Each structure stands twice: as C-alpha cells, then as structure tokens.
Amino acid sequence: MVHDLLLTGGHVIDPDSGRDGVADVAVTGGRIAAVGVDLPREGTRELVDARGRLVTPGLVDLHTHVFPGATYWGIDPDPVAWCSGVTTWVDAGSAGAYGLDALRRAVRGYRVRVPVLLNISAVGLTGLTGESRDLAACDVDLAITAVTANRDLVHGVKARIDANTVGANGLEPLRRAIAVARACELPVMVHVGLAPPAIADLLPLLGPGDIVTHCASGIALGRGGLDPALRRAYDNGVLFDLGHGSGGFAYDVLEAQLAAGMPPHTVSTDLHARSLHGPAFDLPTTMAKLLAVGLPPAAVVAAATSAPARALGLPAGTGTLRVGAPADLAVFTVEEGDFPLADVHGQLRSAPLRLRNEATYVAGRLLPPSLPAPPPPWVPLTRAQRDALARRERSVRDLLTSPLVDPDGLAEQFARP
C-alpha cells in the first residue's frame, strides 16, 4: 500500500490500544493505515523521521472555550492547536440554546475538531458570569430541543454552579441540567466554584459518568481536609476532571486527592481568554503539572486522549491511533530536567519532563503556524501574562519569517476544502 504519510521510529504512546514503545505510524486517506515496527517505506509520499520523539494520538482537551467574538471567555483554538498537539477541543458551555447555531457556524471555520457541551442557560457565556441567575433562561424543554436538533455537535450538558453564577437559585440550574442530560442520555459537566452551593450539596446529585471539573480547586477542601462528599462521588463513578483555568487548580488539593487514591480521570485546561497566557497556557503544560506530582507519563497521556474521548462518547477514533481512526497525531520532543511550574495560587512543583510539540496533524494534514489574536479589551492581563504573550508572538513571527517556511505555500497546502 502506498501511504500518504509515514512517521518512523518514534516512541508511540497510545493508551487506547495499549501501545507504549517504538513504532511507525502510517496514514492513508486521512486515516491511520498501520502502526507497527519497520513498516514498508516504498512509495510513501511524505516520510517523517520521528526517532527520539514522542508520538501520541491528537490530544483531547475536555474543557475549553472557543467562541470568540460572541462570549466573554472565547478564544480561537487554531493558533494554539498547531503548537500544542490538541486536535479535539471540547467547548464546555460557551453556548446555550440561543447561541448554538452561531457556535456551529464558528466551528466550521476551525481546522480542529470541536465537540460541544450545551450550557443549561440559553444565554451561555456571553458575560463574565451570572448566566443562571434568571431561571427563565434555564429552560429544560428548550435545551432538550437544542440537543435533539444537534446530536452530531452536542455531547453533554454544562452547568456552572457557584454563588456568582446562580445567585439565589442555588442548585436549581444543576437540577435542570441533569434533567436535560438524563432525557438526552448525555453526561453533565458541572463547574464547582465559590459557595454557596457547597460541593457537598451538589455532588450527590451527580451520577456515574457525570463530570465534575475544577476537581482539584480549593473548594474541594473541607475544614478537616478533603470534603468526604468527594470520596462518595468518586466511588459512585463521577468523573473528576482537572479543569485548570485561571482559578481552578491547586497542587495541595491534587496531592491530597492522590494520597486518597483519587487521581483525576481526565486532564483539561479550561483554556480561555484569561488563562491562555498563564497560568494554564496549553494542554502539554497542564499535563506536565500532573507529571510534577508523580503521575506516570502513560497515565497522563491517557487522561488527555482516550479518557476524555470515552467520557463524552466522542466519535469513534477520537483519542486513539487504532487502524481506521482519523489520523489526528501529535509529535513531541521530550525534554528531561527540572521544570518548575505554578498552579493558580503560585505554588510551585517541578516536573521531570517537558513536552514540546513539534507537529500536529488533523486527518493527516499538518496544522500550519498562526498568530493568536490580541486579547480582548475586557480581559485584564498581569505583567507576567503580557510577557508570556510577547514571547509567544515573537516565537511565531520568527518561525513565519524563517527562510525554511513559506507562509503562502503553507496557506495553499493546508487550505480547507
């Protein structure tokens, strides 16, 4: 068979198939054609030497916000995807029923894949917060209608449950989100934040397969340590998602959960306009923070590939390199050393490894470099975030002006059909 693309000699970690070792990966017609040692090279149209590199399925970020221009939090995923290895970006509640059609149109313009969690509030995340203070916006029948008409796009229901978002409505928005999810046979993802409602009150409402994001935020601590409701929920099959964001991750809480035998099932960034330039940055950086607390690399890769795909029942082939799957691939340089990384509170831990993305493929096509848009005027950046943004812009501009890169040629080669 003549392959369109052959990555040779990389260290392949594909938790879904149990592969963890040196192998070649062949791509034909935008799909994985073969994975194995010393695959034939004759006739291959593009040969990539991946020796000394880590090759994984395209990463799946379970919690992002990618609806810019229509929401407070939204960002364009493409300028981050090409240099992070994330090929599937789950938009976690940016749109409710009122904005879902507009989000669908936005998704069509991206090079990456964007499954969606529907916000129980029909107004979605247009503002900073408060979307569920008016219960009239949390219309169960309207949300069910929106899900039913968009089964190809919507893979779950999202509810932000904290004092600022729900006001005096307490747990009622969550109850309504659960009603929609159960009627549509989908999971609920619940954001936990500043009480009330307390985490001990909301977790018992969740069932097996539902997801609590920001699982290692400060709210998970009770007066005497971890809130016992966490243990009960975890044992009952509720999935714990990291959901780093700009305020949702603390090392000491995660370490307490690990000591209790409750590692997160999935690792996600909650990447949005206020976390993109720190402290989350991107999914490989967030993954390194799990390495910093002692989780093994294969488990961390699983938490960013097969586990989130399974959690939402994403289309077959997501987060895997099995033969026949869409050829979504990430290639990394693995740097060994001592890499200090901060949580949202400035606590530091050191990761023994750092992943630097060298190439990201969606359906076998290399994603080209692109510059991120400037932050919107309503998003305040710290000095450290402004410095990080400037460094990123310089590095991308240097790449785009390199004599080895022809931007016009890239645009032509990777133009969407």
Short mmCIF file of N, CA, C and O in Angstrom, two decimals, residues 12 16 63 75 79 90 94 112 124 152 235 246 268 271 273 283-286 313 329 334 346 358:
data_model
loop_
_atom_site.label_atom_id
_atom_site.label_comp_id
_atom_site.label_asym_id
_atom_site.label_seq_id
_atom_site.Cartn_x
_atom_site.Cartn_y
_atom_site.Cartn_z
N VAL A 12 5.79 5.60 20.46
CA VAL A 12 4.34 5.76 20.36
C VAL A 12 3.68 5.37 21.68
O VAL A 12 3.89 4.26 22.18
N ASP A 16 -5.26 3.77 24.31
CA ASP A 16 -6.45 3.04 23.88
C ASP A 16 -6.12 1.66 23.35
O ASP A 16 -6.87 0.70 23.57
N HIS A 63 -12.10 20.52 28.33
CA HIS A 63 -12.71 21.75 28.85
C HIS A 63 -11.99 22.95 28.26
O HIS A 63 -10.89 23.31 28.68
N ILE A 75 -11.75 32.00 22.83
CA ILE A 75 -10.51 32.15 22.07
C ILE A 75 -10.60 31.34 20.79
O ILE A 75 -11.43 30.43 20.67
N PRO A 79 -4.61 28.97 16.62
CA PRO A 79 -3.26 29.45 16.92
C PRO A 79 -2.59 28.76 18.11
O PRO A 79 -1.40 28.96 18.34
N VAL A 90 -13.02 20.43 23.26
CA VAL A 90 -14.40 20.38 23.71
C VAL A 90 -14.78 21.76 24.25
O VAL A 90 -14.21 22.23 25.23
N SER A 94 -19.88 27.28 26.25
CA SER A 94 -19.87 28.68 25.78
C SER A 94 -21.23 29.10 25.26
O SER A 94 -21.62 30.26 25.40
N VAL A 112 -9.44 22.44 13.67
CA VAL A 112 -9.53 21.38 14.67
C VAL A 112 -10.97 20.93 14.83
O VAL A 112 -11.90 21.53 14.29
N GLY A 124 -25.84 31.28 27.58
CA GLY A 124 -24.45 30.87 27.52
C GLY A 124 -23.52 31.82 28.25
O GLY A 124 -23.92 32.51 29.19
N ASP A 152 -25.15 15.65 16.41
CA ASP A 152 -23.80 15.49 15.88
C ASP A 152 -22.80 16.41 16.57
O ASP A 152 -21.59 16.14 16.57
N ASP A 235 -16.30 7.21 44.25
CA ASP A 235 -16.63 5.79 44.32
C ASP A 235 -17.92 5.46 43.57
O ASP A 235 -18.12 4.31 43.15
N SER A 246 -8.00 29.67 35.18
CA SER A 246 -7.28 30.75 35.86
C SER A 246 -7.49 30.71 37.36
O SER A 246 -6.88 31.50 38.09
N SER A 268 -7.61 18.60 31.76
CA SER A 268 -8.03 19.61 30.79
C SER A 268 -7.55 20.97 31.24
O SER A 268 -7.16 21.16 32.40
N LEU A 271 -9.10 26.28 28.95
CA LEU A 271 -8.39 27.34 28.26
C LEU A 271 -9.38 28.39 27.76
O LEU A 271 -10.35 28.07 27.07
N ALA A 273 -9.81 33.14 27.49
CA ALA A 273 -9.09 34.39 27.28
C ALA A 273 -8.29 34.83 28.50
O ALA A 273 -7.33 35.60 28.37
N LEU A 283 -2.40 22.51 26.88
CA LEU A 283 -2.58 21.19 27.48
C LEU A 283 -1.25 20.51 27.81
O LEU A 283 -1.13 19.90 28.89
N PRO A 284 -0.20 20.55 26.96
CA PRO A 284 1.06 19.93 27.37
C PRO A 284 1.63 20.52 28.67
O PRO A 284 2.18 19.78 29.49
N THR A 285 1.49 21.83 28.87
CA THR A 285 1.95 22.43 30.12
C THR A 285 1.14 21.91 31.30
O THR A 285 1.68 21.59 32.36
N THR A 286 -0.17 21.81 31.11
CA THR A 286 -1.03 21.30 32.18
C THR A 286 -0.72 19.83 32.46
O THR A 286 -0.70 19.39 33.62
N GLY A 313 -18.21 10.01 25.01
CA GLY A 313 -18.67 9.21 23.90
C GLY A 313 -18.41 9.90 22.57
O GLY A 313 -19.29 9.92 21.69
N LEU A 329 -2.76 13.34 15.02
CA LEU A 329 -1.48 12.93 15.60
C LEU A 329 -0.78 14.12 16.24
O LEU A 329 -0.92 15.26 15.78
N VAL A 334 10.63 15.32 23.98
CA VAL A 334 10.54 15.16 25.43
C VAL A 334 11.86 15.62 26.04
O VAL A 334 12.91 15.02 25.79
N GLY A 346 0.19 30.16 42.73
CA GLY A 346 1.62 30.42 42.80
C GLY A 346 2.42 29.33 43.49
O GLY A 346 3.64 29.45 43.63
N GLU A 358 6.17 19.45 18.28
CA GLU A 358 6.88 19.74 17.04
C GLU A 358 5.95 19.71 15.84
O GLU A 358 6.20 20.39 14.84
#
